[in-house]
Amino acid sequence: MKAITNKIFYVGVNDRNKSLFEGLWPLPNGVSYNSYLIDDEKVCLIDTVEVDFFTQYLENIREVLGDRPIDYLVVNHMEPDHSGSIALIKKYYPEIRVIGNKKTFGMMQGFYGVASEDDVEVKNGETLALGSYTLNFVLTPMVHWPETMVTLCAPTEGVEGAKDTVLFSGDAFGCFGALNGGIIDADINCDTFWLEMVRYYSNIVGKYGTPVQNALKKLAGVKLDYVCSTHGPVWHAYIDKVVGIYDRLSRYETEPGLVICYGTMYGNTERMAEHIARAASEAGVKNIVMYNVSKTHHSYIIRDIFRYRGLIVGAPTYNTGLYHEMDVLLSEIAGKDIKGNHLLGWFGSHGWASKAVAEIQRWNDERLHFEAVGSPVDMKQALTADTKAQCEALGRAMAERLKEA
């Protein structure tokens, strides 16, 4: 339990055991499941936690309330890492009234089979007074599920006892990483969270840039003192930075730089990547990251593709098609529906029948739609002086195009 501001408490938990978030994304630093309690004239719980942590969660709640009841539970997001404890909360607090929108209750019935005539369905912009605070419910569909909403908690006009405006933002403004003691950003070193925020956004929310922009517009002009996400720190000192990161990423803005990722079986395709990178560096590109797609989890590659404008991919022909891990990565990139000004170059290799280069081009023509840069390089068997020169030309072409941006 941690007091955030007057009458508002953090009652979330940390998960340092799970290795993959959603069974997909690595958690080297764990993850937090954040829940909040408003101890006002009416007591209101904001979201719950993954069900495996319910015992600890209940202890956190009772540390604030003792044996007192909870009047309301606001459900901003129905994903089970946040809604998983709803059924148990209703058993321990049978008089609690759940607040959500129409889609919330359909999902709640489907996931947990719990419903009550006392549940409160809200529409966009509707409010609920708790006493010192008043809640304002803002629907934010497809950030990143159809039922998502955020809850704005502001001092009730003419009532003493509250001073800060708090946004309970659901998964918005979240990031990977457990909270190691401190809860509020001003109390901790946040250096490890910034790239994890980009990785979280690009992997979890990245496909839904337009809905994120719509949500940001709904909140424009509201002065926030705290942003309480369901993952990561409570934002207070860095609110402008956090909102700026989400704004930039949802508009698909990029930094100058280049991601080179490749598949390789015996090192020959990797040598092509090295020559491409060296040429791009010598032509003035300072931010270059290189990844072997079979060694580095694609979560990190996707993160950097969201960060940097330039992308060069390459892989061998395999089983008369494209090397499997590269095929998977391109599918993942396409699934993110990345818009904006991304640039793409590509290369490949083969032993006796060329297919990889044509398959990468097909991915771009049919799904990615990035701006093609340079001439693709197709190497047969091993590097020659001619293919080395072609690789260097591809690296220089990308560097020159990045300079023009």
PDB file of N, CA and C in Angstrom, residues 91-127:
ATOM      1  N   LYS A  91     -16.882 -11.740  -4.354  1.00  0.00           N
ATOM      2  CA  LYS A  91     -17.167 -12.662  -3.251  1.00  0.00           C
ATOM      3  C   LYS A  91     -16.784 -12.049  -1.903  1.00  0.00           C
ATOM      4  N   TYR A  92     -15.648 -11.351  -1.863  1.00  0.00           N
ATOM      5  CA  TYR A  92     -15.199 -10.758  -0.602  1.00  0.00           C
ATOM      6  C   TYR A  92     -15.938  -9.460  -0.293  1.00  0.00           C
ATOM      7  N   TYR A  93     -16.418  -8.795  -1.336  1.00  0.00           N
ATOM      8  CA  TYR A  93     -17.169  -7.548  -1.158  1.00  0.00           C
ATOM      9  C   TYR A  93     -18.488  -7.681  -1.929  1.00  0.00           C
ATOM     10  N   PRO A  94     -19.433  -8.441  -1.420  1.00  0.00           N
ATOM     11  CA  PRO A  94     -20.651  -8.774  -2.180  1.00  0.00           C
ATOM     12  C   PRO A  94     -21.530  -7.574  -2.511  1.00  0.00           C
ATOM     13  N   GLU A  95     -21.375  -6.463  -1.789  1.00  0.00           N
ATOM     14  CA  GLU A  95     -22.199  -5.279  -2.062  1.00  0.00           C
ATOM     15  C   GLU A  95     -21.564  -4.347  -3.086  1.00  0.00           C
ATOM     16  N   ILE A  96     -20.377  -4.694  -3.562  1.00  0.00           N
ATOM     17  CA  ILE A  96     -19.674  -3.805  -4.496  1.00  0.00           C
ATOM     18  C   ILE A  96     -20.459  -3.682  -5.801  1.00  0.00           C
ATOM     19  N   ARG A  97     -20.454  -2.485  -6.374  1.00  0.00           N
ATOM     20  CA  ARG A  97     -21.116  -2.227  -7.653  1.00  0.00           C
ATOM     21  C   ARG A  97     -20.037  -1.969  -8.709  1.00  0.00           C
ATOM     22  N   VAL A  98     -20.083  -2.735  -9.775  1.00  0.00           N
ATOM     23  CA  VAL A  98     -19.085  -2.616 -10.831  1.00  0.00           C
ATOM     24  C   VAL A  98     -19.503  -1.522 -11.808  1.00  0.00           C
ATOM     25  N   ILE A  99     -18.546  -0.669 -12.155  1.00  0.00           N
ATOM     26  CA  ILE A  99     -18.771   0.408 -13.114  1.00  0.00           C
ATOM     27  C   ILE A  99     -17.996   0.106 -14.389  1.00  0.00           C
ATOM     28  N   GLY A 100     -18.683   0.129 -15.508  1.00  0.00           N
ATOM     29  CA  GLY A 100     -18.039  -0.079 -16.793  1.00  0.00           C
ATOM     30  C   GLY A 100     -18.966   0.365 -17.902  1.00  0.00           C
ATOM     31  N   ASN A 101     -18.522   0.230 -19.137  1.00  0.00           N
ATOM     32  CA  ASN A 101     -19.383   0.571 -20.267  1.00  0.00           C
ATOM     33  C   ASN A 101     -20.063  -0.691 -20.800  1.00  0.00           C
ATOM     34  N   LYS A 102     -20.884  -0.535 -21.792  1.00  0.00           N
ATOM     35  CA  LYS A 102     -21.689  -1.652 -22.293  1.00  0.00           C
ATOM     36  C   LYS A 102     -20.814  -2.835 -22.696  1.00  0.00           C
ATOM     37  N   LYS A 103     -19.716  -2.571 -23.373  1.00  0.00           N
ATOM     38  CA  LYS A 103     -18.849  -3.663 -23.818  1.00  0.00           C
ATOM     39  C   LYS A 103     -18.122  -4.313 -22.651  1.00  0.00           C
ATOM     40  N   THR A 104     -17.861  -3.535 -21.604  1.00  0.00           N
ATOM     41  CA  THR A 104     -17.240  -4.094 -20.405  1.00  0.00           C
ATOM     42  C   THR A 104     -18.075  -5.246 -19.866  1.00  0.00           C
ATOM     43  N   PHE A 105     -19.367  -5.025 -19.724  1.00  0.00           N
ATOM     44  CA  PHE A 105     -20.214  -6.017 -19.074  1.00  0.00           C
ATOM     45  C   PHE A 105     -20.432  -7.248 -19.944  1.00  0.00           C
ATOM     46  N   GLY A 106     -20.439  -7.068 -21.247  1.00  0.00           N
ATOM     47  CA  GLY A 106     -20.503  -8.234 -22.116  1.00  0.00           C
ATOM     48  C   GLY A 106     -19.289  -9.121 -21.951  1.00  0.00           C
ATOM     49  N   MET A 107     -18.101  -8.499 -21.867  1.00  0.00           N
ATOM     50  CA  MET A 107     -16.867  -9.261 -21.670  1.00  0.00           C
ATOM     51  C   MET A 107     -16.809  -9.874 -20.276  1.00  0.00           C
ATOM     52  N   MET A 108     -17.270  -9.134 -19.280  1.00  0.00           N
ATOM     53  CA  MET A 108     -17.226  -9.631 -17.903  1.00  0.00           C
ATOM     54  C   MET A 108     -18.086 -10.887 -17.752  1.00  0.00           C
ATOM     55  N   GLN A 109     -19.230 -10.890 -18.398  1.00  0.00           N
ATOM     56  CA  GLN A 109     -20.083 -12.072 -18.366  1.00  0.00           C
ATOM     57  C   GLN A 109     -19.395 -13.230 -19.094  1.00  0.00           C
ATOM     58  N   GLY A 110     -18.767 -12.927 -20.228  1.00  0.00           N
ATOM     59  CA  GLY A 110     -18.113 -13.971 -21.002  1.00  0.00           C
ATOM     60  C   GLY A 110     -16.908 -14.567 -20.312  1.00  0.00           C
ATOM     61  N   PHE A 111     -16.084 -13.722 -19.695  1.00  0.00           N
ATOM     62  CA  PHE A 111     -14.882 -14.206 -19.026  1.00  0.00           C
ATOM     63  C   PHE A 111     -15.190 -14.879 -17.693  1.00  0.00           C
ATOM     64  N   TYR A 112     -16.053 -14.278 -16.899  1.00  0.00           N
ATOM     65  CA  TYR A 112     -16.174 -14.691 -15.502  1.00  0.00           C
ATOM     66  C   TYR A 112     -17.584 -15.107 -15.086  1.00  0.00           C
ATOM     67  N   GLY A 113     -18.558 -14.882 -15.943  1.00  0.00           N
ATOM     68  CA  GLY A 113     -19.917 -15.288 -15.617  1.00  0.00           C
ATOM     69  C   GLY A 113     -20.509 -14.576 -14.426  1.00  0.00           C
ATOM     70  N   VAL A 114     -20.064 -13.338 -14.194  1.00  0.00           N
ATOM     71  CA  VAL A 114     -20.584 -12.570 -13.058  1.00  0.00           C
ATOM     72  C   VAL A 114     -21.325 -11.341 -13.569  1.00  0.00           C
ATOM     73  N   ALA A 115     -22.463 -11.096 -12.989  1.00  0.00           N
ATOM     74  CA  ALA A 115     -23.259  -9.926 -13.345  1.00  0.00           C
ATOM     75  C   ALA A 115     -24.186  -9.607 -12.186  1.00  0.00           C
ATOM     76  N   SER A 116     -24.596  -8.357 -12.114  1.00  0.00           N
ATOM     77  CA  SER A 116     -25.486  -7.938 -11.041  1.00  0.00           C
ATOM     78  C   SER A 116     -26.382  -6.820 -11.551  1.00  0.00           C
ATOM     79  N   GLU A 117     -27.591  -6.793 -11.058  1.00  0.00           N
ATOM     80  CA  GLU A 117     -28.501  -5.704 -11.417  1.00  0.00           C
ATOM     81  C   GLU A 117     -28.023  -4.367 -10.874  1.00  0.00           C
ATOM     82  N   ASP A 118     -27.140  -4.407  -9.886  1.00  0.00           N
ATOM     83  CA  ASP A 118     -26.629  -3.171  -9.292  1.00  0.00           C
ATOM     84  C   ASP A 118     -25.433  -2.598 -10.047  1.00  0.00           C
ATOM     85  N   ASP A 119     -24.925  -3.312 -11.053  1.00  0.00           N
ATOM     86  CA  ASP A 119     -23.809  -2.788 -11.829  1.00  0.00           C
ATOM     87  C   ASP A 119     -24.205  -1.485 -12.514  1.00  0.00           C
ATOM     88  N   VAL A 120     -23.219  -0.627 -12.732  1.00  0.00           N
ATOM     89  CA  VAL A 120     -23.476   0.721 -13.258  1.00  0.00           C
ATOM     90  C   VAL A 120     -22.850   0.847 -14.642  1.00  0.00           C
ATOM     91  N   GLU A 121     -23.685   0.949 -15.662  1.00  0.00           N
ATOM     92  CA  GLU A 121     -23.178   1.148 -17.016  1.00  0.00           C
ATOM     93  C   GLU A 121     -23.041   2.639 -17.292  1.00  0.00           C
ATOM     94  N   VAL A 122     -21.856   3.048 -17.776  1.00  0.00           N
ATOM     95  CA  VAL A 122     -21.605   4.461 -18.030  1.00  0.00           C
ATOM     96  C   VAL A 122     -21.331   4.688 -19.510  1.00  0.00           C
ATOM     97  N   LYS A 123     -21.638   5.887 -19.950  1.00  0.00           N
ATOM     98  CA  LYS A 123     -21.340   6.332 -21.305  1.00  0.00           C
ATOM     99  C   LYS A 123     -20.258   7.399 -21.245  1.00  0.00           C
ATOM    100  N   ASN A 124     -19.716   7.714 -22.390  1.00  0.00           N
ATOM    101  CA  ASN A 124     -18.634   8.692 -22.456  1.00  0.00           C
ATOM    102  C   ASN A 124     -19.064  10.021 -21.852  1.00  0.00           C
ATOM    103  N   GLY A 125     -18.243  10.537 -20.933  1.00  0.00           N
ATOM    104  CA  GLY A 125     -18.494  11.839 -20.329  1.00  0.00           C
ATOM    105  C   GLY A 125     -19.361  11.820 -19.095  1.00  0.00           C
ATOM    106  N   GLU A 126     -19.937  10.678 -18.742  1.00  0.00           N
ATOM    107  CA  GLU A 126     -20.755  10.617 -17.537  1.00  0.00           C
ATOM    108  C   GLU A 126     -19.871  10.683 -16.292  1.00  0.00           C
ATOM    109  N   THR A 127     -20.436  11.142 -15.198  1.00  0.00           N
ATOM    110  CA  THR A 127     -19.673  11.373 -13.974  1.00  0.00           C
ATOM    111  C   THR A 127     -20.316  10.654 -12.791  1.00  0.00           C
TER     112      THR A 127
END
